[in-house]
GROMACS .gro file of C-alpha atoms in nm:
model
  429
    1MET     CA    1  13.867  13.079  15.818
    2SER     CA    2  13.859  13.008  15.445
    3LEU     CA    3  13.517  13.065  15.285
    4TYR     CA    4  13.490  12.969  14.920
    5PRO     CA    5  13.239  13.078  14.652
    6PHE     CA    6  13.030  12.804  14.494
    7ARG     CA    7  12.763  12.770  14.225
    8GLY     CA    8  12.445  12.787  14.425
    9LEU     CA    9  12.160  12.555  14.338
   10ARG     CA   10  11.834  12.748  14.370
   11TYR     CA   11  11.465  12.705  14.299
   12ASP     CA   12  11.336  12.855  13.975
   13PRO     CA   13  11.044  13.071  14.096
   14ASP     CA   14  10.860  13.001  13.769
   15ARG     CA   15  10.861  12.627  13.840
   16VAL     CA   16  10.718  12.635  14.195
   17GLY     CA   17  10.412  12.791  14.356
   18THR     CA   18  10.605  13.041  14.568
   19LEU     CA   19  10.955  13.042  14.713
   20ALA     CA   20  10.806  13.049  15.063
   21ALA     CA   21  10.613  12.730  14.987
   22VAL     CA   22  10.931  12.533  14.911
   23THR     CA   23  11.134  12.642  15.215
   24SER     CA   24  11.153  12.473  15.554
   25PRO     CA   25  11.308  12.528  15.896
   26PRO     CA   26  11.623  12.321  15.966
   27TYR     CA   27  11.558  11.948  15.975
   28ASP     CA   28  11.596  11.909  16.352
   29VAL     CA   29  11.324  12.159  16.446
   30VAL     CA   30  11.056  12.018  16.212
   31ASP     CA   31  10.804  11.821  16.420
   32PRO     CA   32  10.577  11.559  16.256
   33GLY     CA   33  10.280  11.794  16.218
   34ARG     CA   34  10.491  12.070  16.065
   35ARG     CA   35  10.656  11.817  15.835
   36LEU     CA   36  10.320  11.715  15.691
   37ASP     CA   37  10.221  12.080  15.643
   38LEU     CA   38  10.542  12.147  15.451
   39GLU     CA   39  10.504  11.838  15.233
   40THR     CA   40  10.156  11.947  15.130
   41ALA     CA   41  10.250  12.313  15.078
   42ASP     CA   42  10.426  12.232  14.751
   43PRO     CA   43  10.529  11.902  14.588
   44HIS     CA   44  10.884  12.038  14.566
   45ASN     CA   45  10.921  12.153  14.926
   46ILE     CA   46  11.278  12.105  15.047
   47VAL     CA   47  11.157  11.902  15.346
   48ARG     CA   48  11.116  11.612  15.102
   49LEU     CA   49  11.496  11.615  15.068
   50ILE     CA   50  11.609  11.691  15.423
   51LEU     CA   51  11.352  11.455  15.586
   52PRO     CA   52  11.272  11.217  15.301
   53ARG     CA   53  11.016  10.941  15.305
   54PRO     CA   54  11.042  10.643  15.066
   55GLU     CA   55  10.775  10.647  14.796
   56PRO     CA   56  10.552  10.339  14.734
   57GLU     CA   57  10.777  10.220  14.452
   58ASP     CA   58  11.054  10.183  14.713
   59ALA     CA   59  10.857   9.912  14.892
   60GLY     CA   60  11.075   9.639  14.742
   61ASP     CA   61  11.392   9.798  14.877
   62ARG     CA   62  11.556   9.683  15.195
   63PRO     CA   63  11.344   9.803  15.490
   64ASP     CA   64  11.602  10.041  15.629
   65ARG     CA   65  11.663  10.414  15.627
   66ASP     CA   66  11.889  10.389  15.320
   67THR     CA   67  11.572  10.377  15.112
   68ARG     CA   68  11.494  10.730  15.229
   69TYR     CA   69  11.838  10.852  15.129
   70ARG     CA   70  11.813  10.697  14.783
   71HIS     CA   71  11.472  10.852  14.738
   72ALA     CA   72  11.611  11.196  14.832
   73ALA     CA   73  11.894  11.152  14.580
   74ARG     CA   74  11.647  11.058  14.305
   75LEU     CA   75  11.426  11.356  14.387
   76LEU     CA   76  11.722  11.596  14.384
   77ALA     CA   77  11.837  11.465  14.045
   78ALA     CA   78  11.484  11.480  13.902
   79TRP     CA   79  11.425  11.836  14.019
   80GLN     CA   80  11.749  11.942  13.850
   81ARG     CA   81  11.660  11.765  13.525
   82GLU     CA   82  11.316  11.930  13.527
   83GLY     CA   83  11.463  12.275  13.595
   84VAL     CA   84  11.290  12.309  13.931
   85LEU     CA   85  11.637  12.355  14.079
   86ALA     CA   86  11.894  12.535  13.865
   87ALA     CA   87  12.260  12.618  13.924
   88ASP     CA   88  12.375  12.978  13.917
   89PRO     CA   89  12.605  13.055  13.621
   90GLU     CA   90  12.917  13.139  13.825
   91PRO     CA   91  13.052  13.075  14.174
   92ALA     CA   92  12.947  13.327  14.438
   93LEU     CA   93  12.929  13.397  14.806
   94TYR     CA   94  12.573  13.484  14.903
   95VAL     CA   95  12.459  13.764  15.132
   96TYR     CA   96  12.156  13.641  15.325
   97GLU     CA   97  11.925  13.876  15.513
   98GLN     CA   98  11.647  13.789  15.757
   99ARG     CA   99  11.410  14.046  15.901
  100VAL     CA  100  11.215  13.894  16.190
  101PRO     CA  101  10.903  14.086  16.297
  102ALA     CA  102  10.861  14.218  16.649
  103THR     CA  103  10.650  14.028  16.901
  104ALA     CA  104  10.505  14.122  17.237
  105ASP     CA  105  10.831  14.012  17.400
  106THR     CA  106  11.098  14.096  17.141
  107PRO     CA  107  11.178  14.385  16.906
  108GLU     CA  108  11.224  14.344  16.531
  109LEU     CA  109  11.549  14.167  16.446
  110LEU     CA  110  11.764  14.226  16.138
  111GLN     CA  111  12.028  13.965  16.066
  112ARG     CA  112  12.272  13.950  15.776
  113GLY     CA  113  12.543  13.698  15.700
  114LEU     CA  114  12.747  13.525  15.431
  115ILE     CA  115  12.664  13.185  15.283
  116GLY     CA  116  12.961  12.999  15.138
  117ALA     CA  117  13.156  12.673  15.134
  118LEU     CA  118  13.376  12.675  15.445
  119ALA     CA  119  13.699  12.473  15.471
  120VAL     CA  120  13.628  12.184  15.709
  121SER     CA  121  13.863  12.131  16.003
  122GLY     CA  122  13.850  11.953  16.335
  123PRO     CA  123  13.841  12.118  16.680
  124GLU     CA  124  14.212  12.051  16.726
  125VAL     CA  125  14.286  12.311  16.457
  126GLY     CA  126  14.097  12.576  16.654
  127VAL     CA  127  13.934  12.746  16.354
  128VAL     CA  128  13.577  12.620  16.394
  129LEU     CA  129  13.480  12.579  16.758
  130PRO     CA  130  13.200  12.345  16.869
  131HIS     CA  131  13.025  12.424  17.194
  132GLU     CA  132  12.799  12.120  17.235
  133ASP     CA  133  12.840  11.744  17.234
  134VAL     CA  134  12.666  11.541  16.963
  135MET     CA  135  12.464  11.218  16.954
  136PRO     CA  136  12.584  10.935  16.726
  137ARG     CA  137  12.243  10.853  16.575
  138PRO     CA  138  12.166  11.197  16.425
  139VAL     CA  139  12.522  11.224  16.292
  140ALA     CA  140  12.492  10.885  16.120
  141ASP     CA  141  12.156  10.989  15.974
  142ARG     CA  142  12.293  11.310  15.824
  143VAL     CA  143  12.605  11.130  15.697
  144GLY     CA  144  12.387  10.879  15.513
  145LEU     CA  145  12.180  11.153  15.355
  146MET     CA  146  12.473  11.368  15.238
  147ARG     CA  147  12.677  11.069  15.120
  148THR     CA  148  12.387  10.953  14.903
  149THR     CA  149  12.268  11.290  14.769
  150ARG     CA  150  12.622  11.432  14.733
  151ALA     CA  151  12.486  11.770  14.832
  152ASN     CA  152  12.478  12.018  15.118
  153LEU     CA  153  12.104  12.067  15.150
  154GLU     CA  154  12.103  12.330  15.426
  155PRO     CA  155  12.358  12.569  15.574
  156LEU     CA  156  12.490  12.548  15.927
  157LEU     CA  157  12.476  12.867  16.136
  158LEU     CA  158  12.818  12.989  16.255
  159THR     CA  159  12.916  13.311  16.430
  160TYR     CA  160  13.239  13.506  16.427
  161ARG     CA  161  13.378  13.846  16.529
  162GLY     CA  162  13.515  14.022  16.222
  163ASN     CA  163  13.724  14.333  16.165
  164GLY     CA  164  13.468  14.506  15.945
  165GLY     CA  165  13.587  14.413  15.596
  166ALA     CA  166  13.329  14.142  15.527
  167SER     CA  167  13.053  14.344  15.694
  168GLY     CA  168  13.138  14.637  15.468
  169VAL     CA  169  13.087  14.418  15.161
  170LEU     CA  170  12.753  14.303  15.303
  171GLU     CA  171  12.633  14.657  15.357
  172ARG     CA  172  12.725  14.760  15.003
  173THR     CA  173  12.574  14.448  14.849
  174VAL     CA  174  12.230  14.490  15.007
  175GLN     CA  175  12.193  14.825  14.833
  176GLY     CA  176  12.148  14.637  14.506
  177GLU     CA  177  11.865  14.425  14.369
  178PRO     CA  178  11.840  14.085  14.542
  179LEU     CA  179  11.837  13.751  14.362
  180LEU     CA  180  11.527  13.659  14.557
  181ALA     CA  181  11.292  13.797  14.821
  182THR     CA  182  11.021  13.604  15.004
  183ALA     CA  183  10.834  13.598  15.333
  184THR     CA  184  10.771  13.275  15.523
  185SER     CA  185  10.458  13.193  15.723
  186ASP     CA  186  10.614  13.311  16.050
  187GLY     CA  187  10.634  13.665  15.908
  188THR     CA  188  11.011  13.659  15.851
  189HIS     CA  189  11.130  13.834  15.533
  190HIS     CA  190  11.423  13.671  15.351
  191ARG     CA  191  11.646  13.823  15.082
  192LEU     CA  192  11.952  13.684  14.901
  193TRP     CA  193  12.226  13.849  14.692
  194ALA     CA  194  12.526  13.704  14.507
  195VAL     CA  195  12.880  13.843  14.560
  196THR     CA  196  13.097  13.770  14.256
  197ASP     CA  197  13.320  14.077  14.223
  198PRO     CA  198  13.686  13.969  14.272
  199ALA     CA  199  13.767  14.275  14.485
  200ASP     CA  200  13.474  14.209  14.718
  201LEU     CA  201  13.564  13.841  14.747
  202ALA     CA  202  13.926  13.935  14.826
  203GLU     CA  203  13.813  14.176  15.098
  204ILE     CA  204  13.596  13.909  15.257
  205ARG     CA  205  13.883  13.660  15.236
  206ARG     CA  206  14.124  13.898  15.411
  207ASP     CA  207  13.878  13.966  15.694
  208LEU     CA  208  13.786  13.602  15.756
  209ALA     CA  209  14.149  13.489  15.744
  210THR     CA  210  14.199  13.645  16.088
  211CYS     CA  211  13.883  13.498  16.245
  212ARG     CA  212  13.759  13.175  16.389
  213ALA     CA  213  13.399  13.064  16.411
  214LEU     CA  214  13.168  12.929  16.679
  215ILE     CA  215  12.913  12.670  16.571
  216ALA     CA  216  12.582  12.825  16.673
  217ASP     CA  217  12.350  12.568  16.514
  218GLY     CA  218  12.444  12.250  16.329
  219HIS     CA  219  12.684  12.049  16.545
  220HIS     CA  220  12.559  11.718  16.408
  221ARG     CA  221  12.596  11.841  16.050
  222TRP     CA  222  12.948  11.970  16.121
  223ALA     CA  223  13.033  11.625  16.259
  224MET     CA  224  12.887  11.492  15.934
  225TYR     CA  225  13.122  11.716  15.732
  226LEU     CA  226  13.421  11.591  15.932
  227ARG     CA  227  13.332  11.225  15.888
  228LEU     CA  228  13.273  11.256  15.513
  229GLN     CA  229  13.594  11.456  15.474
  230ARG     CA  230  13.782  11.165  15.633
  231GLU     CA  231  13.606  10.918  15.401
  232HIS     CA  232  13.722  11.113  15.094
  233ARG     CA  233  14.068  11.219  15.211
  234HIS     CA  234  14.226  11.018  14.925
  235LEU     CA  235  14.073  11.259  14.670
  236PRO     CA  236  14.281  11.562  14.565
  237ARG     CA  237  14.104  11.898  14.597
  238SER     CA  238  13.796  11.716  14.720
  239PRO     CA  239  13.463  11.902  14.736
  240TRP     CA  240  13.408  11.708  15.059
  241ASP     CA  241  13.673  11.930  15.220
  242ARG     CA  242  13.419  12.215  15.234
  243GLY     CA  243  13.073  12.247  15.381
  244LEU     CA  244  12.784  12.488  15.340
  245VAL     CA  245  12.755  12.747  15.619
  246LEU     CA  246  12.598  13.080  15.702
  247LEU     CA  247  12.853  13.304  15.879
  248VAL     CA  248  12.714  13.588  16.092
  249ASP     CA  249  12.938  13.857  16.241
  250THR     CA  250  12.782  13.894  16.586
  251ALA     CA  251  12.981  14.211  16.652
  252ARG     CA  252  12.749  14.365  16.392
  253TYR     CA  253  12.442  14.139  16.410
  254PRO     CA  254  12.401  13.975  16.753
  255LEU     CA  255  12.202  13.652  16.752
  256ARG     CA  256  11.925  13.562  16.991
  257VAL     CA  257  12.011  13.277  17.225
  258ARG     CA  258  11.726  13.066  17.357
  259ALA     CA  259  11.713  12.760  17.579
  260ILE     CA  260  11.627  12.410  17.458
  261HIS     CA  261  11.388  12.241  17.699
  262ARG     CA  262  11.356  11.875  17.797
  263VAL     CA  263  11.055  11.646  17.828
  264LEU     CA  264  11.104  11.331  18.033
  265TYR     CA  265  10.851  11.104  17.873
  266ARG     CA  266  10.847  10.827  18.135
  267LEU     CA  267  10.880  11.036  18.449
  268PRO     CA  268  10.547  11.176  18.581
  269ILE     CA  269  10.567  11.512  18.756
  270ALA     CA  270  10.464  11.372  19.096
  271GLU     CA  271  10.746  11.119  19.086
  272ALA     CA  272  10.996  11.381  18.966
  273LEU     CA  273  10.912  11.606  19.261
  274ASN     CA  274  10.912  11.320  19.510
  275ARG     CA  275  11.261  11.203  19.413
  276LEU     CA  276  11.415  11.547  19.477
  277GLY     CA  277  11.416  11.489  19.851
  278ASP     CA  278  11.556  11.775  20.058
  279HIS     CA  279  11.843  11.860  19.825
  280TRP     CA  280  11.662  12.139  19.636
  281LYS     CA  281  11.441  12.432  19.718
  282VAL     CA  282  11.106  12.363  19.552
  283LYS     CA  283  10.814  12.602  19.541
  284GLU     CA  284  10.500  12.626  19.333
  285VAL     CA  285  10.488  12.939  19.117
  286PRO     CA  286  10.177  13.087  18.958
  287GLY     CA  287  10.096  13.028  18.593
  288PRO     CA  288  10.037  13.066  18.312
  289LEU     CA  289  10.355  12.958  18.137
  290THR     CA  290  10.478  13.313  18.072
  291ALA     CA  291  10.450  13.395  18.442
  292ALA     CA  292  10.636  13.078  18.540
  293LEU     CA  293  10.918  13.161  18.298
  294GLN     CA  294  10.934  13.513  18.441
  295ALA     CA  295  10.974  13.362  18.788
  296LEU     CA  296  11.262  13.153  18.653
  297ALA     CA  297  11.423  13.461  18.495
  298GLU     CA  298  11.396  13.646  18.826
  299GLN     CA  299  11.556  13.355  19.010
  300LYS     CA  300  11.842  13.345  18.758
  301ARG     CA  301  11.913  13.713  18.814
  302HIS     CA  302  12.016  13.622  19.168
  303GLY     CA  303  12.250  13.348  19.045
  304GLY     CA  304  12.261  12.975  19.096
  305ASN     CA  305  12.090  12.693  18.915
  306GLY     CA  306  11.718  12.702  18.844
  307PHE     CA  307  11.454  12.513  18.646
  308VAL     CA  308  11.078  12.512  18.607
  309LEU     CA  309  10.901  12.174  18.613
  310THR     CA  310  10.550  12.107  18.488
  311GLY     CA  311  10.339  11.812  18.389
  312GLY     CA  312  10.152  12.024  18.140
  313ASP     CA  313   9.856  12.060  18.376
  314GLY     CA  314   9.890  12.435  18.436
  315VAL     CA  315  10.084  12.385  18.760
  316PHE     CA  316  10.448  12.498  18.772
  317TRP     CA  317  10.728  12.428  19.017
  318LEU     CA  318  11.044  12.636  19.053
  319LEU     CA  319  11.352  12.430  19.136
  320SER     CA  320  11.651  12.621  19.277
  321GLU     CA  321  11.934  12.635  19.532
  322PRO     CA  322  12.071  12.278  19.510
  323GLU     CA  323  12.288  12.169  19.800
  324GLU     CA  324  12.655  12.232  19.725
  325SER     CA  325  12.742  11.887  19.859
  326LEU     CA  326  12.510  11.733  19.600
  327LEU     CA  327  12.674  11.926  19.316
  328ASP     CA  328  13.020  11.843  19.449
  329GLU     CA  329  12.934  11.473  19.448
  330THR     CA  330  12.761  11.454  19.108
  331VAL     CA  331  12.925  11.710  18.877
  332PRO     CA  332  13.268  11.619  18.732
  333HIS     CA  333  13.564  11.824  18.857
  334ASP     CA  334  13.777  11.799  18.543
  335ARG     CA  335  13.641  12.112  18.373
  336PRO     CA  336  13.618  12.485  18.449
  337GLU     CA  337  13.394  12.603  18.733
  338GLU     CA  338  13.186  12.799  18.485
  339TRP     CA  339  13.102  12.473  18.306
  340ARG     CA  340  13.034  12.291  18.634
  341HIS     CA  341  12.763  12.542  18.728
  342LEU     CA  342  12.583  12.557  18.392
  343ASP     CA  343  12.216  12.466  18.422
  344ALA     CA  344  12.253  12.209  18.143
  345THR     CA  345  12.549  12.049  18.321
  346VAL     CA  346  12.366  12.024  18.652
  347LEU     CA  347  12.050  11.902  18.479
  348HIS     CA  348  12.228  11.612  18.310
  349ALA     CA  349  12.490  11.523  18.574
  350THR     CA  350  12.282  11.574  18.888
  351LEU     CA  351  11.913  11.544  18.802
  352LEU     CA  352  11.893  11.313  18.502
  353ASP     CA  353  12.184  11.082  18.582
  354ARG     CA  354  12.169  11.061  18.961
  355THR     CA  355  11.842  11.190  19.103
  356TRP     CA  356  11.593  11.071  18.842
  357ASN     CA  357  11.799  10.796  18.673
  358VAL     CA  358  11.660  10.884  18.330
  359PRO     CA  359  11.827  10.690  18.045
  360ASP     CA  360  11.995  10.903  17.782
  361GLY     CA  361  11.795  10.809  17.475
  362PRO     CA  362  11.515  10.934  17.248
  363ASP     CA  363  11.255  10.708  17.413
  364ASP     CA  364  11.309  10.882  17.746
  365ILE     CA  365  11.415  11.242  17.670
  366GLY     CA  366  11.270  11.482  17.414
  367TYR     CA  367  11.431  11.814  17.321
  368LEU     CA  368  11.190  12.100  17.247
  369HIS     CA  369  11.285  12.444  17.117
  370THR     CA  370  10.996  12.632  17.283
  371ALA     CA  371  10.860  12.614  17.635
  372ALA     CA  372  10.505  12.598  17.500
  373ALA     CA  373  10.589  12.291  17.292
  374ALA     CA  374  10.752  12.126  17.594
  375GLU     CA  375  10.445  12.199  17.807
  376ARG     CA  376  10.215  12.044  17.544
  377GLU     CA  377  10.438  11.739  17.505
  378ALA     CA  378  10.443  11.678  17.882
  379ALA     CA  379  10.063  11.694  17.887
  380ARG     CA  380  10.038  11.457  17.590
  381THR     CA  381  10.277  11.195  17.727
  382GLY     CA  382  10.211  11.222  18.100
  383GLY     CA  383  10.576  11.311  18.153
  384THR     CA  384  10.764  11.605  18.301
  385ALA     CA  385  10.879  11.916  18.116
  386VAL     CA  386  11.202  12.071  18.243
  387LEU     CA  387  11.219  12.435  18.133
  388LEU     CA  388  11.556  12.613  18.123
  389HIS     CA  389  11.678  12.971  18.111
  390PRO     CA  390  11.902  13.062  17.812
  391VAL     CA  391  12.281  13.090  17.840
  392ARG     CA  392  12.454  13.410  17.729
  393GLU     CA  393  12.653  13.388  17.404
  394SER     CA  394  12.961  13.523  17.582
  395VAL     CA  395  12.959  13.221  17.816
  396VAL     CA  396  12.922  12.981  17.522
  397ARG     CA  397  13.211  13.140  17.332
  398ARG     CA  398  13.436  13.162  17.639
  399LEU     CA  399  13.399  12.788  17.709
  400ALA     CA  400  13.439  12.696  17.342
  401GLU     CA  401  13.764  12.890  17.322
  402GLN     CA  402  13.891  12.677  17.611
  403GLY     CA  403  13.800  12.362  17.418
  404VAL     CA  404  13.514  12.284  17.656
  405THR     CA  405  13.185  12.159  17.513
  406MET     CA  406  12.850  12.197  17.683
  407PRO     CA  407  12.594  11.917  17.718
  408ARG     CA  408  12.418  11.863  17.387
  409LYS     CA  409  12.113  12.072  17.308
  410SER     CA  410  12.216  12.338  17.560
  411THR     CA  411  12.137  12.639  17.343
  412SER     CA  412  11.929  12.747  17.047
  413PHE     CA  413  12.079  13.033  16.848
  414GLY     CA  414  11.862  13.219  16.604
  415PRO     CA  415  11.714  13.319  16.384
  416LYS     CA  416  11.807  13.003  16.197
  417PRO     CA  417  11.849  13.022  15.819
  418ALA     CA  418  11.558  12.902  15.609
  419THR     CA  419  11.637  12.578  15.430
  420GLY     CA  420  11.582  12.575  15.055
  421LEU     CA  421  11.695  12.921  14.947
  422VAL     CA  422  12.036  12.801  14.825
  423LEU     CA  423  12.186  12.450  14.811
  424ARG     CA  424  12.535  12.323  14.727
  425ASN     CA  425  12.564  12.032  14.485
  426LEU     CA  426  12.908  11.873  14.517
  427GLU     CA  427  12.890  11.756  14.156
  428LEU     CA  428  12.909  12.119  14.042
  429GLY     CA  429  13.264  12.152  14.176
   0.00000   0.00000   0.00000
């Protein structure tokens, strides 16, 4: 990998209420209610750039999503003119630390990584490995936004296994005074440092030169980088050849891997259960949600595919032990056996495509990052929530190294970086 320093664009804490009030989660995990909360938290919240709405004066523009992109570009330029966002004086790599508080189910988590401008390359090069498929519509949306704003507004999350050199620089750097420190509403503490010393940058460069990365979060934005790189390939030394990323050495700081759940908006739970026939073992498991998920975890310990279904009514059904003949008939044979038996593979190939005949589109399938949100959404829409068990990172990496991608939205790596702590403006070089 080649990770380059850049002049970070950061909020001036004297020009905003608090740094926490201008940050946001990544664009694709911000639901409509959370979006409104962020917009009202501070008039300069970064969500106004990553999920822009056209202002009233845009009413005369063409009624398409380009008006949102132009509005984001105008906001970004205005905030820089006003000094709300200011560029750091010299290029740097940034050490980013997150300290996530303990919960009833998980211990405290400390994560540290490097934010920089990574050289963009396709999967055929084998340096940056995707592990999930992407959907054309979100890619086109992100392309339009970045093309218009000419900025990387939020870093992708990538993992790698280093040899210790870069991690050593991180550990030394965090002993100094950070550029910023803030705590977001979820209790996570964030700190950021700049690395500008030539010797430290050289040590990081040597370590990363022997590594390749796995895309943990941000497949659609990486596809955006690739498309925009192709659009600007006629430019020498193009800033479009690099993209903003957070690199985490999981040999030192393992990430949490969670499942992404589905809600089938137009499939009621009774119909979903009825269409299963005799091909699956189906049994009701006691609630509440935490107990149902524990039953799923116990089933997964014994191997085989398993899901929990609910209509959001407090009743849960454990789906397991599909007939091998059904899997043999419905799951493609052109990929490794490990891929063929992934829950996400079986869900899409066997259940969604063949058993339930659910169209693959946003009007029919919703993707939720927490089981509780999926349960609420099923109750709200009268549909069916399909709850999954997370995949181990080792499985994800092993398949990616074979060039095999998983069905989209198969995993949720975290903690995800907060958006708004450091941006990359391509105009700054």
